[in-house]
Tab-separated table of C-alpha atoms in Angstrom:
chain	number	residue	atom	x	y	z
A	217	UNK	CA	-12.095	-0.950	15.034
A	218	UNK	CA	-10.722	-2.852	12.226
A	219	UNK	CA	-6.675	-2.962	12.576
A	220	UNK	CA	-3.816	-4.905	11.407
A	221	UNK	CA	-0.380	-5.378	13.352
A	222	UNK	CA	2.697	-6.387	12.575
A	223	UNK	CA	4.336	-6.446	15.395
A	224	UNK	CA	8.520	-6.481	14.028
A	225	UNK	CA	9.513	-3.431	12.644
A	226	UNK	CA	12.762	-4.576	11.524
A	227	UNK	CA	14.260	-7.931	11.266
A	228	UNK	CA	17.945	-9.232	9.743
A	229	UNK	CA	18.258	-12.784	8.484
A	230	UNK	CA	21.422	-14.204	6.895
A	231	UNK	CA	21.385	-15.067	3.229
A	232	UNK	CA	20.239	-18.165	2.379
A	233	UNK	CA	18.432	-18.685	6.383
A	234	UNK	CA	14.679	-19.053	6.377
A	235	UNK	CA	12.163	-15.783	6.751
A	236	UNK	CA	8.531	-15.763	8.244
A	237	UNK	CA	7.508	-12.122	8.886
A	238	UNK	CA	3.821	-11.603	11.246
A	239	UNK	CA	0.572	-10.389	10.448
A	240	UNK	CA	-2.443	-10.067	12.616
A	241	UNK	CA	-5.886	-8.599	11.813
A	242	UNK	CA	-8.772	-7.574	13.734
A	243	UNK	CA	-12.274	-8.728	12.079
A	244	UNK	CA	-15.287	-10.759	12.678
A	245	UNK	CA	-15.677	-11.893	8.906
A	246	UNK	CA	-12.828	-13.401	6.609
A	247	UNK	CA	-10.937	-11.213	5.238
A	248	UNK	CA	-9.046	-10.354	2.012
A	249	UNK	CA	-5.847	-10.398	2.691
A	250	UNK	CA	-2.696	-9.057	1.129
A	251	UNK	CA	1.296	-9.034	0.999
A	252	UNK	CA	3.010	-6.192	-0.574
A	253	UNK	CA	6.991	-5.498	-0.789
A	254	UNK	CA	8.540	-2.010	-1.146
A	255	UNK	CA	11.918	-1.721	-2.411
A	256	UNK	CA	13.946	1.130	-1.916
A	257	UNK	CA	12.713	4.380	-3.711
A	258	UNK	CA	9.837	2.161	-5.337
A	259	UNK	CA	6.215	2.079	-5.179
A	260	UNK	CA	4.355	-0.837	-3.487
A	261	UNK	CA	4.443	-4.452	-5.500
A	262	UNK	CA	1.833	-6.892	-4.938
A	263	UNK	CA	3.485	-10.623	-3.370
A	264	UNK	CA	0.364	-12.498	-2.601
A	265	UNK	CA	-3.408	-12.156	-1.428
A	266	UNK	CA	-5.486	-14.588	-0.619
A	267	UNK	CA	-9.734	-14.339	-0.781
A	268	UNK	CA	-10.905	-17.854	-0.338
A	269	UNK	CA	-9.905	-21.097	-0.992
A	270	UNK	CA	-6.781	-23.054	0.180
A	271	UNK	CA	-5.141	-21.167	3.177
A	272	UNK	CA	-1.491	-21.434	1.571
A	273	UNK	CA	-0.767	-18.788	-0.979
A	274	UNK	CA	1.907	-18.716	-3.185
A	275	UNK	CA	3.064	-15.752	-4.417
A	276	UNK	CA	6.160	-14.189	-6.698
A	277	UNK	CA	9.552	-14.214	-5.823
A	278	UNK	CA	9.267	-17.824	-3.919
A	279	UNK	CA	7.082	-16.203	-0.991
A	280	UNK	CA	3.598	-17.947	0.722
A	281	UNK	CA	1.681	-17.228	3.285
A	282	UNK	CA	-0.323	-18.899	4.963
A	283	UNK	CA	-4.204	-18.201	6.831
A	284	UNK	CA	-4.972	-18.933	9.716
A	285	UNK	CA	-8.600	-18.099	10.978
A	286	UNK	CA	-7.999	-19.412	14.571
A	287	UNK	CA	-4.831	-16.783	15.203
A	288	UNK	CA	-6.035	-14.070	13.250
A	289	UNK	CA	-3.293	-14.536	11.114
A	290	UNK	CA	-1.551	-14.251	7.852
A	291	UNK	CA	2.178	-14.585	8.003
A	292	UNK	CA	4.563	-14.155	5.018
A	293	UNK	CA	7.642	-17.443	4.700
A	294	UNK	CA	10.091	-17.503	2.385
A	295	UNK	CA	12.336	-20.580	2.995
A	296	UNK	CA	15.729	-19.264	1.471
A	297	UNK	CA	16.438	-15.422	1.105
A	298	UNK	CA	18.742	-14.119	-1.298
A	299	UNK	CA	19.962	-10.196	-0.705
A	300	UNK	CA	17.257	-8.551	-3.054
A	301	UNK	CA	14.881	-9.503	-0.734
A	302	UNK	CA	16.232	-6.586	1.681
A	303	UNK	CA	12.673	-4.334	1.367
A	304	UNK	CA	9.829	-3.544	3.537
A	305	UNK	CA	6.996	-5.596	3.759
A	306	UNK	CA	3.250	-4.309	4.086
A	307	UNK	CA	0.660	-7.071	5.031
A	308	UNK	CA	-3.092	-4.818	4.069
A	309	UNK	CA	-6.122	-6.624	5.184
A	310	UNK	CA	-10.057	-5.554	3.482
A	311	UNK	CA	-12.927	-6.999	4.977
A	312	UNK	CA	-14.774	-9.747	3.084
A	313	UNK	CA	-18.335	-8.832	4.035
A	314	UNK	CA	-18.973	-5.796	1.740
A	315	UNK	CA	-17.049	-4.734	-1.910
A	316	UNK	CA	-16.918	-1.528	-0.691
A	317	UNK	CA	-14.633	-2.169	2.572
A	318	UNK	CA	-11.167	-0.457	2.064
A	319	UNK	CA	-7.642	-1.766	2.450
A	320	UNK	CA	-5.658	-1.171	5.307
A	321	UNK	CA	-2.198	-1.383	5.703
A	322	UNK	CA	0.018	-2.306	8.613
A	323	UNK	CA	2.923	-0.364	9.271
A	324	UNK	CA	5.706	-2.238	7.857
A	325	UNK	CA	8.101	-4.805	8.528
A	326	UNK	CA	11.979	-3.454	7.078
A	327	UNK	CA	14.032	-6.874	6.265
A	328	UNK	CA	17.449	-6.590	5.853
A	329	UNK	CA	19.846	-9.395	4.935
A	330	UNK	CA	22.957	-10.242	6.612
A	331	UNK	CA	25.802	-11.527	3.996
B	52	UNK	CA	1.953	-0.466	-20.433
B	53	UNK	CA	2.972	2.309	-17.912
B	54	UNK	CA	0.724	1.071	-15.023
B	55	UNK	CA	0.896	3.880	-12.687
B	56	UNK	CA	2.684	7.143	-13.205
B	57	UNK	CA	3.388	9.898	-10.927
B	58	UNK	CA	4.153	13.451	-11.442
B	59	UNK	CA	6.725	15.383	-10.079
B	60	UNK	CA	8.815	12.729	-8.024
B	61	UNK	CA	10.378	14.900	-5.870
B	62	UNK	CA	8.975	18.612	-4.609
B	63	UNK	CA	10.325	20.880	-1.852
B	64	UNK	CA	7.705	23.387	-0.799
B	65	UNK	CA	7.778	26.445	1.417
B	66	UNK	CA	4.868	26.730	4.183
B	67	UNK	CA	1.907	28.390	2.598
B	68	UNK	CA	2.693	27.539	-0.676
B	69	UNK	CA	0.105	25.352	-3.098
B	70	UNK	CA	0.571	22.360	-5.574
B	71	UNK	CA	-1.098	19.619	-7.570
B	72	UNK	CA	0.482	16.388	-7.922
B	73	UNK	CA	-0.952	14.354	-10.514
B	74	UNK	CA	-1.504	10.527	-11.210
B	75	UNK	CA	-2.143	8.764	-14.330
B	76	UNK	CA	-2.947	5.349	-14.962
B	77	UNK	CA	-3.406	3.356	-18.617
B	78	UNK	CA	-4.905	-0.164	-16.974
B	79	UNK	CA	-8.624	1.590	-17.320
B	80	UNK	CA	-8.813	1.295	-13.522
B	81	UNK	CA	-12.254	2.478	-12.170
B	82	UNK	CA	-10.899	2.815	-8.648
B	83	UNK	CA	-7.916	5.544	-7.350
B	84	UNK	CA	-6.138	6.098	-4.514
B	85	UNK	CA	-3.567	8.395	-2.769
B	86	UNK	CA	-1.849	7.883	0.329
B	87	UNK	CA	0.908	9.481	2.601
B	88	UNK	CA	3.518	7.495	3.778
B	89	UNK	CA	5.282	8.682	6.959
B	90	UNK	CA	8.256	6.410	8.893
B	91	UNK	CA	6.458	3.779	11.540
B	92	UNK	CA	2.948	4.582	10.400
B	93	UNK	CA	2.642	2.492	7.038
B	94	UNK	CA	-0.011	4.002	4.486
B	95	UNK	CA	-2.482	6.247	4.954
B	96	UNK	CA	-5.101	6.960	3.039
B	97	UNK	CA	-6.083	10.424	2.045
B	98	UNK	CA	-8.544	10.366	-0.279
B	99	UNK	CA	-10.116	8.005	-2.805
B	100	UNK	CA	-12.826	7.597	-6.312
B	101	UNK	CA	-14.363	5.076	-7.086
B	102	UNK	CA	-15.151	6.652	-10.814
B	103	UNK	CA	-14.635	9.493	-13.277
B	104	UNK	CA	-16.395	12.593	-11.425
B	105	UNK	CA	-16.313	11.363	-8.223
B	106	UNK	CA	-14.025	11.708	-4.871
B	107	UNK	CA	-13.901	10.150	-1.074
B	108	UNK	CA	-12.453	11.384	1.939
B	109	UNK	CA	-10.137	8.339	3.242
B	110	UNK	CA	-8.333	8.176	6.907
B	111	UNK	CA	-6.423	11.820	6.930
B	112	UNK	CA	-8.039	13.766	4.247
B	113	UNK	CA	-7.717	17.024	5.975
B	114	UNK	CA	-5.627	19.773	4.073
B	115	UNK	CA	-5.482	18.230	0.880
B	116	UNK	CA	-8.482	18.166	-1.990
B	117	UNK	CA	-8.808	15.725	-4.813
B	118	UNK	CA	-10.204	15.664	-8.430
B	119	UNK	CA	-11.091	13.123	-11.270
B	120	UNK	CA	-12.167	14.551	-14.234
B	121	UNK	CA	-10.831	11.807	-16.493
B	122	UNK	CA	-10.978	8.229	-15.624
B	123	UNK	CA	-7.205	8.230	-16.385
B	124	UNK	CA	-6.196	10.574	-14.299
B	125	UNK	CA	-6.524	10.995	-10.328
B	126	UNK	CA	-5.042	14.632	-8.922
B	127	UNK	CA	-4.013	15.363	-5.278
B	128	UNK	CA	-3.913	19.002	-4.323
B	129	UNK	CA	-2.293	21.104	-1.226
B	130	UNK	CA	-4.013	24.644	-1.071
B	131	UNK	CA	-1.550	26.128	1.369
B	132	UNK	CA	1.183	23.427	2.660
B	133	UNK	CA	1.921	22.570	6.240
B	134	UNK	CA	5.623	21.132	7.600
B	135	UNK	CA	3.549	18.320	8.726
B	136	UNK	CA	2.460	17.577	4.998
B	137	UNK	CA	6.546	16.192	4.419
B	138	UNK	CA	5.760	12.842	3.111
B	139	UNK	CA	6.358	10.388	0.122
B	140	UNK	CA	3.073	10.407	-1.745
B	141	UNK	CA	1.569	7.222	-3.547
B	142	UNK	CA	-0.946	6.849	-5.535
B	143	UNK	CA	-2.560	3.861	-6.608
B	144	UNK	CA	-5.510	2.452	-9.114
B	145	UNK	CA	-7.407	-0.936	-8.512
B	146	UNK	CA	-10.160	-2.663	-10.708
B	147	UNK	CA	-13.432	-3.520	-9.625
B	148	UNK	CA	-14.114	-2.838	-6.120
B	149	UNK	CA	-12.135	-1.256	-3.176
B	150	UNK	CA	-10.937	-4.198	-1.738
B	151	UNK	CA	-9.071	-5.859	-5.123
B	152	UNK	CA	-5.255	-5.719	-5.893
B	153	UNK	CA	-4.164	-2.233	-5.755
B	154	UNK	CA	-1.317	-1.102	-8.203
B	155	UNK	CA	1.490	1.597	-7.387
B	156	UNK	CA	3.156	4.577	-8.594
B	157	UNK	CA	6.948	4.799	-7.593
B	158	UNK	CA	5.968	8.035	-5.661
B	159	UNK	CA	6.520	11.413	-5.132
B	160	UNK	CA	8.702	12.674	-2.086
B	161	UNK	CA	7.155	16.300	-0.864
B	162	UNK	CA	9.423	18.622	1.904
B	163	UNK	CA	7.520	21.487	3.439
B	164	UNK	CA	10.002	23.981	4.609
């Protein structure tokens, strides 16, 4: 069954430290793959998403991400956080073989930052 | 532009009661969503379209019905609400096919008493 972990619920980082939250997907096929960021009371915002091409994404707010086939993974970096950052994260993954495969989300990742 | 809009944003409900929640979008999206979001569990989908006139049952569809009778608009209906319905709502509107960028609504927060 087509799945996608990511395996810290919550994480703290100090201000200003360096962030790298996990993803992991399940699929045979490359995948379209996706980084949203909740803020507090808000819908979902798009970060990044990569569908081909160079494996590093950059995205808004100084994020990337980076694919890697052999780990089944697409994991979010941010080398500096500042305290709007403090959100939950949603990595989504579709699979690439058909335009009518769905999105499916992961269950979260809350960040909080540490003065 | 609006993007995605969502109406009411906050409901309390008493079991057995019924209510519509309605989504609009202005980006001339062919593609709608709604999901449920519950603590630990992420999104879920409930049910989808992929055009005006059309509907899709999604991961938990059960209990709830759906309608698009204008592109624009996407609504998500409760006949006769359940405790276990309690959840922020999203809904959400994407382009061309199911797997592009979705876009959000800020939500609507639902208690079933």
């Amino acid at each position: 069954a087509q799945s996608v972990t990511q395996p810290d619920i919550h994480i703290t980082v100090s201000e200003g430290a360096s962030l790298e939250l996990r993803c992991n997907y399940s699929y045979g096929a490359t995948p379209y793959l996706f980084w949203y960021v909740q803020s507090p009371g808000q819908g979902l915002q798009l970060l990044l998403k990569y569908f081909s091409g160079d494996t590093l994404v950059q995205g808004i707010k100084g994020f990337e991400a980076e694919f890697k086939r052999s780990q089944s993974s697409f994991n979010l970096r941010k080398p500096s956080v500042h305290w709007s950052d403090a959100a939950e994260y949603f990595c989504a993954v579709a699979p690439g073989y058909s335009s009518a495969s769905k999105i499916i989300f992961g269950s979260g990742t809350r960040l909080s930052i540490r003065p | 532009n609006a993007g995605v809009t969502q109406t009411p944003k906050f409901r309390v409900l008493k079991t057995g009661q019924s209510m519509t929640l309605l989504c609009a979008q202005d980006m001339n999206h062919e593609y709608m969503y709604w999901y449920r979001q519950d603590p630990g569990m992420g999104l879920r989908l409930i049910h989808y379209s992929v055009g005006e006139g059309t509907t899709a049952k999604g991961e938990v569809p059960d209990g709830y019905n759906v309608s698009r009778l204008k592109k624009q608009n996407f609504l998500l209906g409760l006949e006769s609400a359940a405790p276990s319905q309690t959840s922020v709502y999203f809904c959400a509107s994407s382009d061309r096919v199911l797997r592009d960028t979705q876009y959000f609504g800020p939500g609507t927060r639902l208690t079933v008493l």
